[in-house]
Amino acid sequence: MRRELSPPRPDFAEEARKIGFQYAQPDGEPYWDESARYVFSLREIEDDLEKATADLSALSEHVVARIVKDEQALERLRIPRHAWGLIAESHARRDPSLYGRFDFSYSGEGPPKLLEYNADTPTSLFESSVVQWFWLEQMIARGHLPEGADQFNSLHDRLIARWREIAGGAPVHFACLTQSVEDRGNVAYLADCATQAGSWTARIDMRDIGLAGERFVDRLGRRVERMFKLYPWEWMFADAFGKSAAMGATRFVEPPWKAIASSKGFLAYLWEAAPGHPNLLPCFFEDDARAASLTRYARKPLYSREGANVALYDGETLLARTGGDYGGEGFMRQQLCALPSFDGRYPVLGCWLVGGEPAGMGVREDASLVTTDRSRFLPHAIID
């Protein structure tokens, strides 16, 4: 694994426009950055990253199946009691998952270490799937990468196939808070994948969902039978409609049982289930006496977004801290595994699951030890 300079395409703006990539520079700040690239060997991808992704996916399924029946664990994850039945029913029906993303610390030496599991509303999907694939093809065609260069990326085809399995051609509503250009872009991409899989799709704002009896409807009065929501389960459960009977009448993607894995407290249950696992870090709820055994640790809220309210400690020394409004549900502590430094930048590797299977990777890097909403996305290539 290495970071190397890469020539930016002079016609990038036009290429981005062609594929509908509208958030390469949100708020005028660069997000997509192709002035450098990360290069991996096939062994690093297959033996380290892909294997870790598959192994942790299987372990996560096992742990979710246990927690869904454990009221004490659900309470500790701060999942509201009124949601327990919905979660249990969705798991008993085996409501299908579309996708998820494991974030790893990895330098090319030693096993990847899981930092977080983005089980419910992961973003950076479009750039991981489509944008960097077009970059790869064009860099090969223009002579800036060797003919045999490849990428850990089968996302697009797998997403279409998975939508075919999930919806079987039935209608799907796609919802998010549409004021976010990034959320709109990710939702538009997934809706396009579902359309290619044979489904009728409609894109709506979360605020445009209404109730008609015991059913959710859109502004045109159409029933929302199946909905992809780029909106966290903890927000759904806290909203006014979170206790509505319509919650059980709609099939959600991601399904309610994914709420279990979307809490960072889930990392503590993974460690409890497989202590010493080569891809896991020791992790405990902050009120667990064992948390004191971690002298170097990351303190993370059970629920947060974009690296908010995270603090890194070496003993009593504060190494880094981010601001934010999260943490009301409590915190957990995870053994510190500092991100590797490449030219003063700290990459986190987001390895994607589609239908529970490894499907691709995206690399985000930050100037900070904590990956925030100011991180940049860099493309990668496999070169042996």
Tab-separated table of C-alpha atoms in Angstrom, residues 130-317:
chain	number	residue	atom	x	y	z
A	130	VAL	CA	-18.987	4.986	-10.274
A	131	VAL	CA	-16.729	8.033	-9.973
A	132	GLN	CA	-13.486	6.228	-9.176
A	133	TRP	CA	-14.220	3.492	-11.726
A	134	PHE	CA	-14.452	6.063	-14.533
A	135	TRP	CA	-11.240	7.606	-13.165
A	136	LEU	CA	-9.500	4.223	-13.391
A	137	GLU	CA	-10.635	3.573	-16.960
A	138	GLN	CA	-9.618	7.023	-18.134
A	139	MET	CA	-6.246	6.939	-16.397
A	140	ILE	CA	-5.468	3.627	-18.115
A	141	ALA	CA	-6.665	4.958	-21.477
A	142	ARG	CA	-4.546	8.103	-21.104
A	143	GLY	CA	-1.422	6.160	-20.156
A	144	HIS	CA	-1.241	7.237	-16.519
A	145	LEU	CA	-1.873	3.725	-15.178
A	146	PRO	CA	-0.687	0.373	-16.573
A	147	GLU	CA	-3.072	-1.715	-18.691
A	148	GLY	CA	-3.383	-4.337	-15.971
A	149	ALA	CA	-4.434	-1.893	-13.227
A	150	ASP	CA	-7.634	-2.885	-11.427
A	151	GLN	CA	-9.791	-1.773	-8.504
A	152	PHE	CA	-11.559	-3.363	-5.540
A	153	ASN	CA	-14.929	-2.407	-6.962
A	154	SER	CA	-17.839	-4.567	-8.092
A	155	LEU	CA	-20.353	-2.253	-6.445
A	156	HIS	CA	-22.466	-1.193	-9.409
A	157	ASP	CA	-23.335	-4.637	-10.725
A	158	ARG	CA	-23.849	-6.017	-7.234
A	159	LEU	CA	-26.196	-3.186	-6.261
A	160	ILE	CA	-28.394	-3.754	-9.318
A	161	ALA	CA	-28.485	-7.488	-8.657
A	162	ARG	CA	-29.292	-6.923	-4.987
A	163	TRP	CA	-32.169	-4.560	-5.798
A	164	ARG	CA	-33.559	-7.242	-8.069
A	165	GLU	CA	-33.491	-9.653	-5.110
A	166	ILE	CA	-34.936	-7.142	-2.625
A	167	ALA	CA	-37.708	-5.577	-4.687
A	168	GLY	CA	-38.305	-8.067	-7.508
A	169	GLY	CA	-39.402	-5.224	-9.751
A	170	ALA	CA	-41.862	-3.773	-7.212
A	171	PRO	CA	-42.047	0.017	-6.611
A	172	VAL	CA	-39.551	1.651	-4.251
A	173	HIS	CA	-39.648	5.133	-2.712
A	174	PHE	CA	-36.260	6.733	-2.011
A	175	ALA	CA	-36.193	9.278	0.812
A	176	CYS	CA	-33.642	11.614	2.391
A	177	LEU	CA	-33.333	15.188	3.594
A	178	THR	CA	-32.970	16.704	0.163
A	179	GLN	CA	-31.230	19.911	1.250
A	180	SER	CA	-28.018	17.851	1.403
A	181	VAL	CA	-26.493	17.631	-2.080
A	182	GLU	CA	-24.437	14.604	-1.004
A	183	ASP	CA	-27.492	12.750	0.303
A	184	ARG	CA	-29.427	13.604	-2.857
A	185	GLY	CA	-26.570	12.284	-4.968
A	186	ASN	CA	-26.306	8.984	-3.102
A	187	VAL	CA	-30.084	8.471	-3.161
A	188	ALA	CA	-30.296	9.338	-6.873
A	189	TYR	CA	-27.605	6.760	-7.599
A	190	LEU	CA	-29.319	3.999	-5.641
A	191	ALA	CA	-32.650	4.843	-7.261
A	192	ASP	CA	-30.983	4.503	-10.660
A	193	CYS	CA	-29.643	1.071	-9.647
A	194	ALA	CA	-33.147	0.002	-8.594
A	195	THR	CA	-34.579	1.304	-11.878
A	196	GLN	CA	-32.027	-0.764	-13.783
A	197	ALA	CA	-33.180	-3.726	-11.684
A	198	GLY	CA	-36.719	-3.238	-13.003
A	199	SER	CA	-38.399	-1.229	-10.241
A	200	TRP	CA	-40.502	1.911	-10.538
A	201	THR	CA	-38.887	4.513	-8.268
A	202	ALA	CA	-39.801	7.862	-6.748
A	203	ARG	CA	-37.513	10.233	-4.866
A	204	ILE	CA	-39.042	12.157	-1.972
A	205	ASP	CA	-38.008	14.288	0.971
A	206	MET	CA	-38.464	12.727	4.400
A	207	ARG	CA	-40.693	15.688	5.273
A	208	ASP	CA	-43.051	14.814	2.414
A	209	ILE	CA	-44.118	11.507	3.958
A	210	GLY	CA	-47.619	11.554	5.427
A	211	LEU	CA	-49.990	9.161	7.161
A	212	ALA	CA	-53.229	7.825	5.710
A	213	GLY	CA	-54.730	5.537	8.305
A	214	GLU	CA	-52.055	2.980	9.102
A	215	ARG	CA	-50.031	3.550	5.945
A	216	PHE	CA	-47.341	5.989	4.912
A	217	VAL	CA	-48.119	7.938	1.730
A	218	ASP	CA	-46.237	10.428	-0.419
A	219	ARG	CA	-47.536	13.866	-1.416
A	220	LEU	CA	-49.478	12.366	-4.321
A	221	GLY	CA	-51.255	9.974	-1.973
A	222	ARG	CA	-49.392	6.903	-3.203
A	223	ARG	CA	-48.748	4.227	-0.587
A	224	VAL	CA	-45.132	3.842	0.479
A	225	GLU	CA	-44.938	0.059	0.468
A	226	ARG	CA	-41.130	-0.213	0.289
A	227	MET	CA	-38.773	2.641	1.139
A	228	PHE	CA	-35.054	3.200	1.039
A	229	LYS	CA	-34.275	5.867	3.635
A	230	LEU	CA	-31.020	7.733	3.972
A	231	TYR	CA	-32.174	8.747	7.435
A	232	PRO	CA	-30.844	7.117	10.629
A	233	TRP	CA	-32.970	4.665	12.547
A	234	GLU	CA	-32.369	6.508	15.822
A	235	TRP	CA	-33.957	9.595	14.246
A	236	MET	CA	-36.837	7.537	12.853
A	237	PHE	CA	-37.599	6.045	16.276
A	238	ALA	CA	-37.493	9.496	17.889
A	239	ASP	CA	-39.763	11.163	15.310
A	240	ALA	CA	-43.474	11.666	15.918
A	241	PHE	CA	-44.369	8.875	13.467
A	242	GLY	CA	-41.870	6.478	15.065
A	243	LYS	CA	-44.610	4.714	17.030
A	244	SER	CA	-47.095	4.596	14.151
A	245	ALA	CA	-48.534	1.289	12.950
A	246	ALA	CA	-47.318	2.357	9.497
A	247	MET	CA	-43.787	1.548	10.641
A	248	GLY	CA	-44.711	-2.129	10.580
A	249	ALA	CA	-46.636	-1.899	7.310
A	250	THR	CA	-43.687	-0.532	5.324
A	251	ARG	CA	-40.657	-2.575	4.287
A	252	PHE	CA	-37.567	-0.474	4.875
A	253	VAL	CA	-34.118	-0.583	3.358
A	254	GLU	CA	-32.090	-0.731	5.541
A	255	PRO	CA	-34.427	-2.895	7.684
A	256	PRO	CA	-35.137	-2.106	11.366
A	257	TRP	CA	-32.828	-4.871	12.626
A	258	LYS	CA	-29.916	-2.876	11.213
A	259	ALA	CA	-30.510	-0.373	14.043
A	260	ILE	CA	-28.707	-2.811	16.351
A	261	ALA	CA	-25.489	-2.621	14.358
A	262	SER	CA	-25.705	1.122	13.706
A	263	SER	CA	-24.822	2.020	17.300
A	264	LYS	CA	-21.114	2.288	18.051
A	265	GLY	CA	-21.915	0.279	21.140
A	266	PHE	CA	-22.272	-2.658	18.749
A	267	LEU	CA	-18.462	-2.659	18.536
A	268	ALA	CA	-18.340	-3.654	22.210
A	269	TYR	CA	-20.618	-6.608	21.513
A	270	LEU	CA	-18.464	-7.681	18.574
A	271	TRP	CA	-15.413	-7.715	20.854
A	272	GLU	CA	-17.347	-9.569	23.552
A	273	ALA	CA	-18.332	-12.219	20.992
A	274	ALA	CA	-14.831	-12.613	19.539
A	275	PRO	CA	-12.176	-11.258	21.938
A	276	GLY	CA	-8.766	-11.260	20.287
A	277	HIS	CA	-10.187	-11.308	16.754
A	278	PRO	CA	-7.371	-10.048	14.477
A	279	ASN	CA	-9.589	-7.387	12.874
A	280	LEU	CA	-11.185	-6.064	16.073
A	281	LEU	CA	-9.991	-3.649	18.738
A	282	PRO	CA	-10.824	-4.051	22.441
A	283	CYS	CA	-13.957	-1.998	23.026
A	284	PHE	CA	-16.223	-1.406	26.055
A	285	PHE	CA	-19.122	0.774	27.126
A	286	GLU	CA	-17.755	3.661	29.158
A	287	ASP	CA	-19.635	2.569	32.281
A	288	ASP	CA	-18.074	-0.912	32.034
A	289	ALA	CA	-15.285	-1.365	34.574
A	290	ARG	CA	-13.153	-2.935	31.853
A	291	ALA	CA	-13.034	0.385	30.009
A	292	ALA	CA	-10.463	1.595	32.561
A	293	SER	CA	-8.018	-1.029	31.256
A	294	LEU	CA	-7.650	0.974	28.032
A	295	THR	CA	-4.946	3.552	28.619
A	296	ARG	CA	-4.815	4.642	24.963
A	297	TYR	CA	-8.306	4.882	23.541
A	298	ALA	CA	-10.850	6.615	21.330
A	299	ARG	CA	-13.920	7.905	23.164
A	300	LYS	CA	-16.924	7.822	20.835
A	301	PRO	CA	-20.635	8.572	21.296
A	302	LEU	CA	-23.004	5.648	20.853
A	303	TYR	CA	-24.586	7.700	18.063
A	304	SER	CA	-22.851	10.370	15.996
A	305	ARG	CA	-22.187	11.376	12.404
A	306	GLU	CA	-19.126	12.432	10.429
A	307	GLY	CA	-16.639	11.944	13.283
A	308	ALA	CA	-18.442	14.346	15.635
A	309	ASN	CA	-17.750	14.352	19.405
A	310	VAL	CA	-14.822	11.926	19.171
A	311	ALA	CA	-11.793	12.298	21.454
A	312	LEU	CA	-8.486	10.409	21.289
A	313	TYR	CA	-6.477	9.876	24.474
A	314	ASP	CA	-3.015	8.620	25.353
A	315	GLY	CA	-3.328	8.220	29.107
A	316	GLU	CA	-4.294	11.665	30.389
A	317	THR	CA	-3.064	13.358	27.220
